[in-house]
mmCIF file of C-alpha atoms in Angstrom:
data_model
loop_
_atom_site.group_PDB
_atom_site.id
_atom_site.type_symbol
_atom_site.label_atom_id
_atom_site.label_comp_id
_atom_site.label_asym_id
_atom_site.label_seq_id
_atom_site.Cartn_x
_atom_site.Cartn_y
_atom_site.Cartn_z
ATOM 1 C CA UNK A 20 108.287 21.240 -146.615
ATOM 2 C CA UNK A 21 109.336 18.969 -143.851
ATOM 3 C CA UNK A 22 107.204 16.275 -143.057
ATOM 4 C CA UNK A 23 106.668 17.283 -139.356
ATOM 5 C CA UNK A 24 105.444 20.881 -140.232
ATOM 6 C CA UNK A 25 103.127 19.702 -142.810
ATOM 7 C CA UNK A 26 101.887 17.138 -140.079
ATOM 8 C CA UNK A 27 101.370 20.331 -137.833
ATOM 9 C CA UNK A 28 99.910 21.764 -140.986
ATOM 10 C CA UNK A 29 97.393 19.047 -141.539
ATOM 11 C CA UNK A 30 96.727 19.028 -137.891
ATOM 12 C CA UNK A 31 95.690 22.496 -137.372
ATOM 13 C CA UNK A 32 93.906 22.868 -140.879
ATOM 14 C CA UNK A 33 91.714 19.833 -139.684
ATOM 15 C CA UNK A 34 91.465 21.341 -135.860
ATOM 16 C CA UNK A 35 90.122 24.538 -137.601
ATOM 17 C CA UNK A 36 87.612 22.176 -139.678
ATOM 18 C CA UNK A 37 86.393 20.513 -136.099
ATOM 19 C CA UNK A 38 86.061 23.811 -134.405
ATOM 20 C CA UNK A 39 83.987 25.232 -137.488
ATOM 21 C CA UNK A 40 81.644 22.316 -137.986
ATOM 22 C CA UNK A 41 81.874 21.035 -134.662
ATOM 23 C CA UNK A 42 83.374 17.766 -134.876
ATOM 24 C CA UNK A 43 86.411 16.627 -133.135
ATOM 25 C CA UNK A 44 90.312 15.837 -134.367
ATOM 26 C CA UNK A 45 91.558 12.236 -134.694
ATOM 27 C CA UNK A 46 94.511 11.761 -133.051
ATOM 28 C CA UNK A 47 93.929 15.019 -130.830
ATOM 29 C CA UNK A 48 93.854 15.601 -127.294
ATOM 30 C CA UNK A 49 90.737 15.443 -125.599
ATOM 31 C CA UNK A 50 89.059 18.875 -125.339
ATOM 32 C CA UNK A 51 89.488 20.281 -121.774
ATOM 33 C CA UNK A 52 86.125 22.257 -122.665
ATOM 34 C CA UNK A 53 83.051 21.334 -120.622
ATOM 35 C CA UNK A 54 80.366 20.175 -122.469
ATOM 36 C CA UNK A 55 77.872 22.707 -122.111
ATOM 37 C CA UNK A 56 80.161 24.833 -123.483
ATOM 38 C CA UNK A 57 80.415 22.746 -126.608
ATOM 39 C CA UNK A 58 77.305 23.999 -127.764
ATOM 40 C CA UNK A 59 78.818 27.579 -127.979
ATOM 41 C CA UNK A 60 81.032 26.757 -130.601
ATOM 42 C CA UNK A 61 80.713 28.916 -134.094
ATOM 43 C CA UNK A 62 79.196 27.402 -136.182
ATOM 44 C CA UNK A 63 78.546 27.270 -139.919
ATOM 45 C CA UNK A 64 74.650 27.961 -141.448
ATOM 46 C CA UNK A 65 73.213 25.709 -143.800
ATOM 47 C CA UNK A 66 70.659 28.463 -145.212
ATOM 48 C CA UNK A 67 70.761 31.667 -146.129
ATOM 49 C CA UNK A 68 69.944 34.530 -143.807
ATOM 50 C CA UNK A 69 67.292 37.048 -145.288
ATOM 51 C CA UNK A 70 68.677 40.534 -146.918
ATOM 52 C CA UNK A 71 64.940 41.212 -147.356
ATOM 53 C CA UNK A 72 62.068 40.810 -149.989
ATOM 54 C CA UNK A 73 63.272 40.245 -153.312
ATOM 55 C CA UNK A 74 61.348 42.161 -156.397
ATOM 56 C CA UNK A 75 59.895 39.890 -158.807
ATOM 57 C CA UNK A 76 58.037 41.202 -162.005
ATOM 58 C CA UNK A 77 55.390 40.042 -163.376
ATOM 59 C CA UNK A 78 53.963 41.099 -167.311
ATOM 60 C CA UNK A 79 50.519 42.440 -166.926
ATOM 61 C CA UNK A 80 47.555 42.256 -169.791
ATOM 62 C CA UNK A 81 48.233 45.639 -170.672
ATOM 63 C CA UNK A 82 51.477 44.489 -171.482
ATOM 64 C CA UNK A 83 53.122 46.415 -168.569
ATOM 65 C CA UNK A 84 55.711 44.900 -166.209
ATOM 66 C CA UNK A 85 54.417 44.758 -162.475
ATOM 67 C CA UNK A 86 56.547 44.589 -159.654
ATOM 68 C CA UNK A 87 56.205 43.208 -156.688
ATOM 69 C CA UNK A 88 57.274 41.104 -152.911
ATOM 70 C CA UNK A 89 55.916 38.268 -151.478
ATOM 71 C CA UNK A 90 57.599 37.213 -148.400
ATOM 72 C CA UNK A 91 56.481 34.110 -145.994
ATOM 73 C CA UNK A 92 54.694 31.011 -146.557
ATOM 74 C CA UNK A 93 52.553 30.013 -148.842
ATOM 75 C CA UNK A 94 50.333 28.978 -146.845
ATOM 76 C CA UNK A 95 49.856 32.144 -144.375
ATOM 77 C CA UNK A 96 47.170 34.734 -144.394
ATOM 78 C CA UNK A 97 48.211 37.356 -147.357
ATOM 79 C CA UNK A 98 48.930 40.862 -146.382
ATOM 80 C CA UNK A 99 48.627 43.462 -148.848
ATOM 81 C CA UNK A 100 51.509 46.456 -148.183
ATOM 82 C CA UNK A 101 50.306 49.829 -149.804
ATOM 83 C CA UNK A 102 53.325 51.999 -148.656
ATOM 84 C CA UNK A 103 53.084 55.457 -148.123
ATOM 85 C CA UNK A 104 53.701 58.063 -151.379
ATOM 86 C CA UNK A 105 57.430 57.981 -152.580
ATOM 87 C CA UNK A 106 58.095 54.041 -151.680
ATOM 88 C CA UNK A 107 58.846 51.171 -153.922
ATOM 89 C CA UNK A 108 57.583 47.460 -153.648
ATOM 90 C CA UNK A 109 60.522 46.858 -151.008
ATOM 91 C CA UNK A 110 59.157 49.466 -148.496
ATOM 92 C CA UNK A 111 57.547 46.637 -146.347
ATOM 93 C CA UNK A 112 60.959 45.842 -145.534
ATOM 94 C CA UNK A 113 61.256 48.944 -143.252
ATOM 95 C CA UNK A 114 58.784 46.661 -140.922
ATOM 96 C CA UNK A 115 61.275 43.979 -140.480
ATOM 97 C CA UNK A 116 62.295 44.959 -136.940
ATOM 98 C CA UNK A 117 58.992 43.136 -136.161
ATOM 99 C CA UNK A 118 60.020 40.285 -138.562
ATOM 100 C CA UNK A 119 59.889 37.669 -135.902
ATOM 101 C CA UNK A 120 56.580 38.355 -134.903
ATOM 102 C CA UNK A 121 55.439 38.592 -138.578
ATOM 103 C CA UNK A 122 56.824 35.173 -139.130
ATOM 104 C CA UNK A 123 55.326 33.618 -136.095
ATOM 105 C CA UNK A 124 51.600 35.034 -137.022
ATOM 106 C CA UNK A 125 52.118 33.261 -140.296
ATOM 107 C CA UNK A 126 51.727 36.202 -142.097
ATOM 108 C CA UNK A 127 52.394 36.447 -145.798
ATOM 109 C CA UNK A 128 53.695 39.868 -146.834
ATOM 110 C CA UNK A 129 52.826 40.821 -150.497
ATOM 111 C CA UNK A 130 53.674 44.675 -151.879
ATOM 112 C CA UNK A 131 52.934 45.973 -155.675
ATOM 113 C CA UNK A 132 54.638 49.012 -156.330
ATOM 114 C CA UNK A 133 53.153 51.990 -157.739
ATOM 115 C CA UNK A 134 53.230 53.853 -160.968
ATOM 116 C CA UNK A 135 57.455 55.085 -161.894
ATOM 117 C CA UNK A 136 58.429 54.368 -158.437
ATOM 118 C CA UNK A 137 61.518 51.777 -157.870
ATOM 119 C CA UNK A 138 61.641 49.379 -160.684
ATOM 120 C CA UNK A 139 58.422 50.349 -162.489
ATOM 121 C CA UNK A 140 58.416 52.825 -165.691
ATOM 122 C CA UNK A 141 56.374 55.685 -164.960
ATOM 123 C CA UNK A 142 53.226 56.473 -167.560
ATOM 124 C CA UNK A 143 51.628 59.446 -166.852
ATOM 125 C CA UNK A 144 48.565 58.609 -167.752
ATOM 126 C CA UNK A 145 47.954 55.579 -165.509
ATOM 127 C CA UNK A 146 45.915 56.759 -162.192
ATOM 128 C CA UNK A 147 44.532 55.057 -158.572
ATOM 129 C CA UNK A 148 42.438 52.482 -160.855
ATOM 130 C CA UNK A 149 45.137 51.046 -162.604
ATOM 131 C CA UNK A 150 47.124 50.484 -159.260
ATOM 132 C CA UNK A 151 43.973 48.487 -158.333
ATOM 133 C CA UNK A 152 43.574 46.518 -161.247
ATOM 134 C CA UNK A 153 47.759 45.559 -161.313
ATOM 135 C CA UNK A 154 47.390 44.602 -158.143
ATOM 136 C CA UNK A 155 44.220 42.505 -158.335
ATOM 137 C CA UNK A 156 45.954 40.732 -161.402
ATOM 138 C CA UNK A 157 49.179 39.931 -159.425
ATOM 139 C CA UNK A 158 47.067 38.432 -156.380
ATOM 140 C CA UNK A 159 45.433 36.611 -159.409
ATOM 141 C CA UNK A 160 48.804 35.334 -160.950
ATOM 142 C CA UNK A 161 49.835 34.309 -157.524
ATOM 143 C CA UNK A 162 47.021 32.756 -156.248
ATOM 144 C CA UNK A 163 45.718 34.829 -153.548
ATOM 145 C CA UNK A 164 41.799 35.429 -153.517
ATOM 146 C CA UNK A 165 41.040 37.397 -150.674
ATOM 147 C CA UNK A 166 43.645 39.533 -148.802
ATOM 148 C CA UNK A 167 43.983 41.885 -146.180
ATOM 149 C CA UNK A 168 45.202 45.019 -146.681
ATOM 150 C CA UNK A 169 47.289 47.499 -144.862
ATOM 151 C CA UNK A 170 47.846 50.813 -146.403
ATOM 152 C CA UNK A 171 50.210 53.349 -144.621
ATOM 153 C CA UNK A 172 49.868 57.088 -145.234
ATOM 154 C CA UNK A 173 49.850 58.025 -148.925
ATOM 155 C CA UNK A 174 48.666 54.480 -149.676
ATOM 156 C CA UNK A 175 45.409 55.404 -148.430
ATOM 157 C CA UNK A 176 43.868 56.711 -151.471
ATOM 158 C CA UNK A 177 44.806 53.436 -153.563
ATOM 159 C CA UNK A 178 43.550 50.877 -150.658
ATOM 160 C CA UNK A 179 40.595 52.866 -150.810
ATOM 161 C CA UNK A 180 40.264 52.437 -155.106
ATOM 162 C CA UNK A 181 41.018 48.664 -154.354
ATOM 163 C CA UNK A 182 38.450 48.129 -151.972
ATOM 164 C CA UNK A 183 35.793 49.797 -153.771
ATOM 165 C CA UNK A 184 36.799 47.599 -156.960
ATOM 166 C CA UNK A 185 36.797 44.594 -154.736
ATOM 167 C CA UNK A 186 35.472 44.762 -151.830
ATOM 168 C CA UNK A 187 34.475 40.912 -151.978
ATOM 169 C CA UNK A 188 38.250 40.566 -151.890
ATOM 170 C CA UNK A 189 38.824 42.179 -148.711
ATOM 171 C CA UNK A 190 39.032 40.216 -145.785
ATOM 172 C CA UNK A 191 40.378 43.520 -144.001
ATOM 173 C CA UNK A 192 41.445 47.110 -144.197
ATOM 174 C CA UNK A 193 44.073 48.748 -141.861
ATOM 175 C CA UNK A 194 44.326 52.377 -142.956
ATOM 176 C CA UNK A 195 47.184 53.708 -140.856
ATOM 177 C CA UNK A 196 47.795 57.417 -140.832
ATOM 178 C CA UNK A 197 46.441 56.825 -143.760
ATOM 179 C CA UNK A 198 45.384 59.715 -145.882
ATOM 180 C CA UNK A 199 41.768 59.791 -146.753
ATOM 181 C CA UNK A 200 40.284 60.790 -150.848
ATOM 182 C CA UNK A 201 37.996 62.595 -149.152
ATOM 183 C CA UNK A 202 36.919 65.776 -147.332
ATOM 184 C CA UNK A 203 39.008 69.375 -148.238
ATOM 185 C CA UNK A 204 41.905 69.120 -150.785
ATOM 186 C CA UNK A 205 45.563 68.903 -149.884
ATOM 187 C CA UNK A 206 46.759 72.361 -149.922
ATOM 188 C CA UNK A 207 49.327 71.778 -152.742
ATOM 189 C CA UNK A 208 46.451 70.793 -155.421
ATOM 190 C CA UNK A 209 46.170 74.486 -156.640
ATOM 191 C CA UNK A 210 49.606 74.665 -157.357
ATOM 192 C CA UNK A 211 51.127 74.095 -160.382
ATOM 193 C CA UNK A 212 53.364 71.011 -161.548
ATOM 194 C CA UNK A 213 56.223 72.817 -162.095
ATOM 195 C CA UNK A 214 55.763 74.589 -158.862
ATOM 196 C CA UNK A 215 55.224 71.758 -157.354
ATOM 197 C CA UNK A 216 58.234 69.662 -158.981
ATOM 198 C CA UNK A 217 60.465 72.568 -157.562
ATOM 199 C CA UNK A 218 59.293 71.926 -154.714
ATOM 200 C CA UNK A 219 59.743 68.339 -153.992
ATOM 201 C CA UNK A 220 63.156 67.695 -155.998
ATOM 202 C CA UNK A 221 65.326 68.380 -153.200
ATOM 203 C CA UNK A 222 63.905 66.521 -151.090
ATOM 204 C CA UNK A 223 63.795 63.012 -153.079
ATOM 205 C CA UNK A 224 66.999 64.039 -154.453
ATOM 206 C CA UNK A 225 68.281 63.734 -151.022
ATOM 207 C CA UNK A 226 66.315 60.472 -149.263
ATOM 208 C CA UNK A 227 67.962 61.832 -145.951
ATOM 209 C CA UNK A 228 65.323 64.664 -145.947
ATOM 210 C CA UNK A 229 62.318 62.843 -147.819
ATOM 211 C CA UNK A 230 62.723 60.260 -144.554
ATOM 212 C CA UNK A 231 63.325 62.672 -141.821
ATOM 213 C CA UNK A 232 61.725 61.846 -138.427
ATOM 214 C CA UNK A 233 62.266 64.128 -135.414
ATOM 215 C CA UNK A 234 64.155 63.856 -133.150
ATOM 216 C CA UNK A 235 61.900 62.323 -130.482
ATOM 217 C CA UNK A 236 60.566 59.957 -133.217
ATOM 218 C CA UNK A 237 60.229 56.150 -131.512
ATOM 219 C CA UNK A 238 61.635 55.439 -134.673
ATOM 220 C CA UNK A 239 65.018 56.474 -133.465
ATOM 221 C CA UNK A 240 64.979 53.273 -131.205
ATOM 222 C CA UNK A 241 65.180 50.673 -133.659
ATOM 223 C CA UNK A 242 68.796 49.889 -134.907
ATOM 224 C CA UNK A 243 69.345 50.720 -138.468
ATOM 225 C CA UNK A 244 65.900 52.288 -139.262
ATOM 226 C CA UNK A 245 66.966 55.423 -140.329
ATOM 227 C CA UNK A 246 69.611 53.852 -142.797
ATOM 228 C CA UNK A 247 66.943 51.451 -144.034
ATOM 229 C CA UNK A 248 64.741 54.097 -145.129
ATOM 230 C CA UNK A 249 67.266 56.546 -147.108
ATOM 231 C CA UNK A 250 67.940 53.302 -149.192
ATOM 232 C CA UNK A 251 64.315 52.926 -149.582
ATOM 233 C CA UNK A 252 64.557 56.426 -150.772
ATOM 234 C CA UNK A 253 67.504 55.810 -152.795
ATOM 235 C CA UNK A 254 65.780 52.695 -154.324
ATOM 236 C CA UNK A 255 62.346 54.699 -155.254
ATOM 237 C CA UNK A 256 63.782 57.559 -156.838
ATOM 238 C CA UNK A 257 66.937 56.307 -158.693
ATOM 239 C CA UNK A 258 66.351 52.318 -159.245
ATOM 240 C CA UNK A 259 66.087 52.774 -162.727
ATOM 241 C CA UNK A 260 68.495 55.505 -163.202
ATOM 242 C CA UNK A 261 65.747 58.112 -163.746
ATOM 243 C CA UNK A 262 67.916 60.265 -161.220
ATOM 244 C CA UNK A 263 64.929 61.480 -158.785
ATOM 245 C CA UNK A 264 62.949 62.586 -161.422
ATOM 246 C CA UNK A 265 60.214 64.506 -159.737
ATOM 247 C CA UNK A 266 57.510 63.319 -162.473
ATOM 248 C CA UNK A 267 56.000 60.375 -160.622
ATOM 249 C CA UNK A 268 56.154 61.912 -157.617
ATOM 250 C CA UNK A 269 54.150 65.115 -159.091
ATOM 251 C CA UNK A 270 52.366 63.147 -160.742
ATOM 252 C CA UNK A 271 50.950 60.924 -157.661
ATOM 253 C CA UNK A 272 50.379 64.013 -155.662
ATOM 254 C CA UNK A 273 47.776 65.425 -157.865
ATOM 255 C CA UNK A 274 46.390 62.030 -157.669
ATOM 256 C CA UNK A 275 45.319 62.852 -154.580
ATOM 257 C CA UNK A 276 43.546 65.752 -155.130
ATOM 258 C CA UNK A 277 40.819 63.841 -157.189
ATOM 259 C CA UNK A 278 37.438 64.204 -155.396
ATOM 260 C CA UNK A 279 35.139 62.516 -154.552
ATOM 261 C CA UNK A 280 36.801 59.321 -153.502
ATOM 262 C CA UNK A 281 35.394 56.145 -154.681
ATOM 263 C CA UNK A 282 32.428 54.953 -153.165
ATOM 264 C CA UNK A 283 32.904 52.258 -150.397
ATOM 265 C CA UNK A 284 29.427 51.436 -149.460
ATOM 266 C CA UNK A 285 29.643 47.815 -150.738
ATOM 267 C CA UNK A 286 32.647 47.067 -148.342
ATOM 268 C CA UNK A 287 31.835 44.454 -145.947
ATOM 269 C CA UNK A 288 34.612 43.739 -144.159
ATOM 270 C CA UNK A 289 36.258 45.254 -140.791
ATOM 271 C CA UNK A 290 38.227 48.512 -140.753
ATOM 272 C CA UNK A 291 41.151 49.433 -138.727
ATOM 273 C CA UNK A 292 42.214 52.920 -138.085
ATOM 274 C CA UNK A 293 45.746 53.825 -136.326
ATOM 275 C CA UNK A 294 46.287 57.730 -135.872
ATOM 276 C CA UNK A 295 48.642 59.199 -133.745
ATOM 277 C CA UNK A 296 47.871 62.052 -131.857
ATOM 278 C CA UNK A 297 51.135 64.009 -132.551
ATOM 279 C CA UNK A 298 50.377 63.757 -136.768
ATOM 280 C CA UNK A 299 50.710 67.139 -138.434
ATOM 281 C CA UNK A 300 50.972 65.294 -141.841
ATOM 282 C CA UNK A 301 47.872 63.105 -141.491
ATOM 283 C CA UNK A 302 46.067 64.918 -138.669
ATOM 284 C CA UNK A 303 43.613 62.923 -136.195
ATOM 285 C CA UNK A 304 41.213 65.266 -137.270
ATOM 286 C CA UNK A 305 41.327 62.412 -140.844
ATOM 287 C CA UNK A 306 39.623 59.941 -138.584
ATOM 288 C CA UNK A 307 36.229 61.853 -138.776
ATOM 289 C CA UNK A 308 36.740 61.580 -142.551
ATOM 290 C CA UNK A 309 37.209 58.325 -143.061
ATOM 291 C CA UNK A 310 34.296 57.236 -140.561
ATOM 292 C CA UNK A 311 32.428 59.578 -142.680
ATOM 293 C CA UNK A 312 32.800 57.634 -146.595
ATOM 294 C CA UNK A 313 33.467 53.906 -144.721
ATOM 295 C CA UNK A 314 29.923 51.483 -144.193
ATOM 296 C CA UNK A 315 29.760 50.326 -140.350
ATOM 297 C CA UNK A 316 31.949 51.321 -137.872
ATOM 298 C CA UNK A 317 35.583 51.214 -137.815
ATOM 299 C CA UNK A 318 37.801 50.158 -134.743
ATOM 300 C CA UNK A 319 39.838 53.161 -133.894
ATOM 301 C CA UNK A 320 43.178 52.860 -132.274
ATOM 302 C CA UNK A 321 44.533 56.420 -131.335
ATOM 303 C CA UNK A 322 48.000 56.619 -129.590
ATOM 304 C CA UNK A 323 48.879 59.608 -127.942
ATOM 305 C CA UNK A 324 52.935 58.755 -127.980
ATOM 306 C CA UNK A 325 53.090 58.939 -131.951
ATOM 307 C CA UNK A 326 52.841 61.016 -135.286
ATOM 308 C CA UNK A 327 53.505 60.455 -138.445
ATOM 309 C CA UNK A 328 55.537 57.376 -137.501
ATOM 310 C CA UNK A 329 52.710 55.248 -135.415
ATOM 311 C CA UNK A 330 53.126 52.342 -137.976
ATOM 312 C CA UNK A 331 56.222 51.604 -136.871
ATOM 313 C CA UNK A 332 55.681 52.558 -133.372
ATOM 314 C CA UNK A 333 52.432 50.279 -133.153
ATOM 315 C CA UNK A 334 53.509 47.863 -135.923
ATOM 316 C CA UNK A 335 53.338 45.264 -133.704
ATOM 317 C CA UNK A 336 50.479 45.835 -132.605
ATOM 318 C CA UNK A 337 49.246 46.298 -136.495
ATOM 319 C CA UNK A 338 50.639 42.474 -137.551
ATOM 320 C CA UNK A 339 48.397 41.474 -134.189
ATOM 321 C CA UNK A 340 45.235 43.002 -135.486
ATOM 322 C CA UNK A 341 46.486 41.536 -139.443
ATOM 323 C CA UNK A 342 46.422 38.279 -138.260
ATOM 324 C CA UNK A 343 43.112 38.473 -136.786
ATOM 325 C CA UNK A 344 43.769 39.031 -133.386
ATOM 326 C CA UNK A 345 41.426 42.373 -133.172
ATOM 327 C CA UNK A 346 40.430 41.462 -129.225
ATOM 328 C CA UNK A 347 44.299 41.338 -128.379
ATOM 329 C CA UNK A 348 46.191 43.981 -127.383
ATOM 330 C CA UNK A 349 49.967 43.795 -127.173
ATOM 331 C CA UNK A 350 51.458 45.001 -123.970
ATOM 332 C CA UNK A 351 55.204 44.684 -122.087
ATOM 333 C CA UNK A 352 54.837 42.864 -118.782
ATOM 334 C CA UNK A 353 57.681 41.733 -116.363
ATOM 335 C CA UNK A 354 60.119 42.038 -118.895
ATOM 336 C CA UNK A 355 57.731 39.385 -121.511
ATOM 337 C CA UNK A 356 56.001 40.710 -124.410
ATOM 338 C CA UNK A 357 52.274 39.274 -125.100
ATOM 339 C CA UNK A 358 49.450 39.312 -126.589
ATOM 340 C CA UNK A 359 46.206 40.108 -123.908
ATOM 341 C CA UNK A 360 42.716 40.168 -124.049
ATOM 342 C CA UNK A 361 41.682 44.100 -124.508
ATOM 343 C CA UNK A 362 40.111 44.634 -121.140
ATOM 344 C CA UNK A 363 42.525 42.922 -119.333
ATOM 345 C CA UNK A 364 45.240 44.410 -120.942
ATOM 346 C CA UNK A 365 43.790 48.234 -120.311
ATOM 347 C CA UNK A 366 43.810 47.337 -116.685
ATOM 348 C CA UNK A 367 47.422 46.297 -116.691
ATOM 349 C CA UNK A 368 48.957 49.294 -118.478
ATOM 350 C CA UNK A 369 46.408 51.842 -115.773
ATOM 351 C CA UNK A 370 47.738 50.303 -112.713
ATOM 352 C CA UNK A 371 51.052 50.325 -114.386
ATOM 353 C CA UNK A 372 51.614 46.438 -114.254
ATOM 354 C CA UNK A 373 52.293 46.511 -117.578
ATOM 355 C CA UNK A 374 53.296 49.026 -120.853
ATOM 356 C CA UNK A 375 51.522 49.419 -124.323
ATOM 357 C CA UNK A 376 53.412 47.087 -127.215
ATOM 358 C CA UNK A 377 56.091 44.980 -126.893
ATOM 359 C CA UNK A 378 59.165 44.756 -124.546
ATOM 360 C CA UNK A 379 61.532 45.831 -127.567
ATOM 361 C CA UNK A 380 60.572 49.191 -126.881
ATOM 362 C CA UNK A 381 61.635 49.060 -123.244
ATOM 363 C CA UNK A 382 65.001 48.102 -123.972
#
């Protein structure tokens, strides 16, 4: 190669280097570009961008392997993530559209996945209590004393067996459309397993119908939502090649129908309840329920825009009330999402100054 094109070489390897780590050329020509532009020059990262909670496992004293996340500092107020039936330790990462705000509480995100779900071997004689005690012994490994816990739908039943095993542990409980242990069995309870296997295998073969919304679903408004849940599906029912095997899933079903539910009279700490209105799966009508079996008096948010889907329609408004921000509401206003004092906050969404949750949900 002549010496003048590897010059010219040299030159525009190192002009590429400049442009990438935004330095400048020796010998070059003074950039023509103003300087405030300067600052929009790519640049290179120096970390790593998240691709979400990784497992970790953990060997329990029954000398069974837990699984399980725990995402943000070390230092933040621990969340406990019961997902709804059918979802792995990773399901908490279907709330990451909210991961800013998360982050900014200082909210630490912990998840132990259930009985031959994901990555964890499925025993079938394991029940609600040992979901409890796994989970108490991973806070334990981990360091966490007391922890607030958000169960979502099918998680119900466990946050309920935890809290009655701990309920000095509990800072708070979040039940949303959360299904309660007690009241009048699930329908499917007098059917049989093999029934009831044929009836669920086709949907957790296919996580495209185990995760269906409808079509007015608010979940339809957050990019990549409905992609992140049918590899949540994909992840619970096949992780371990068990090729959605319908046994756990059968198997935590009939779980449910245990009655009566533990007793939560020694639970001191507050209770959250989120229902939507629109819920055929968990019906309002569960709120009674619960109120019913829990000591004190819950606060009750009821939104009449959701269903099954008001965690992640109201999530933010969830990681508000996690953090301990119970006398906030979150609201849209002039474009600015915030956090407002509840009576102030019900005045600006009835003179329409301002709209329930945050501006996201605007755009």
């Amino acid at each position: 190669m002549k010496r003048s094109a590897r010059t010219a070489l040299a030159t525009s390897a190192a002009a590429l280097a400049a442009v990438l780590l935004g330095g400048s050329v020796a010998g070059a020509a003074p950039s023509s570009v103003p300087h405030a532009a300067e600052a929009q020059r790519p640049r290179v990262q120096d970390e790593f961008d998240s691709l979400g909670p990784e497992v970790r496992a953990a060997r329990l004293d029954s000398g069974r392997t837990a699984h399980y996340i725990d995402e943000g500092p070390r230092d933040g107020r621990p969340v406990l993530f019961i997902g709804g039936t059918g979802t792995s330790a990773r399901a908490a990462h279907m709330t990451d559209f909210f991961r800013s705000t998360r982050e900014s509480l200082r909210l630490r995100l912990l998840s132990v996945e259930r009985n031959g779900f994901g990555d964890t071997a499925y025993d079938p004689k394991l029940g609600k209590a040992d979901f409890a005690d796994d989970a108490l012994q991973v806070l334990d490994r981990i360091g966490v004393g007391k922890v607030t816990v958000v169960a979502i739908s099918g998680g119900g039943p466990y946050a309920a067996e935890l809290a009655a095993r701990a309920p000095g542990r509990i800072r708070a409980l979040h039940l949303a459309a959360a299904l309660p242990p007690y009241g009048a069995k699930p329908d499917y309870c007098g059917v049989s397993d093999d029934a009831l296997a044929k009836e669920v295998e086709g949907q957790i073969a296919d996580p495209r119908k185990w995760w269906a919304f409808p079509d007015d679903s608010p979940t339809r408004q957050i990019p990549g939502f409905a992609d992140t849940a049918y590899e949540e599906g994909a992840r619970t029912y096949n992780q371990r090649g068990q090729k959605a095997d319908p046994a756990p899933q059968v198997h935590e079903q009939k779980l449910y129908c245990g009655r009566p539910g533990p007793d939560l009279s020694r639970l001191t700490a507050p209770v959250y309840l989120y229902s939507g209105k629109k819920d055929t799966t968990v019906p309002p009508s569960t709120l009674a329920t619960w109120k019913a079996h829990l000591p004190g008096t819950p606060k009750v948010r009821s939104y009449a825009d959701s269903g099954h889907d008001v965690q992640y329609r109201h999530w933010d408004q969830i990681l508000v009330d996690l953090a301990g921000y119970g006398d906030r509401t979150v609201v849209c206003r002039r474009g600015h999402s915030g956090m407002v004092p509840a009576a102030a906050a019900d005045r600006m969404v009835a003179d329409g100054r301002a709209t329930p949750g945050s501006c996201a949900w605007r755009k």
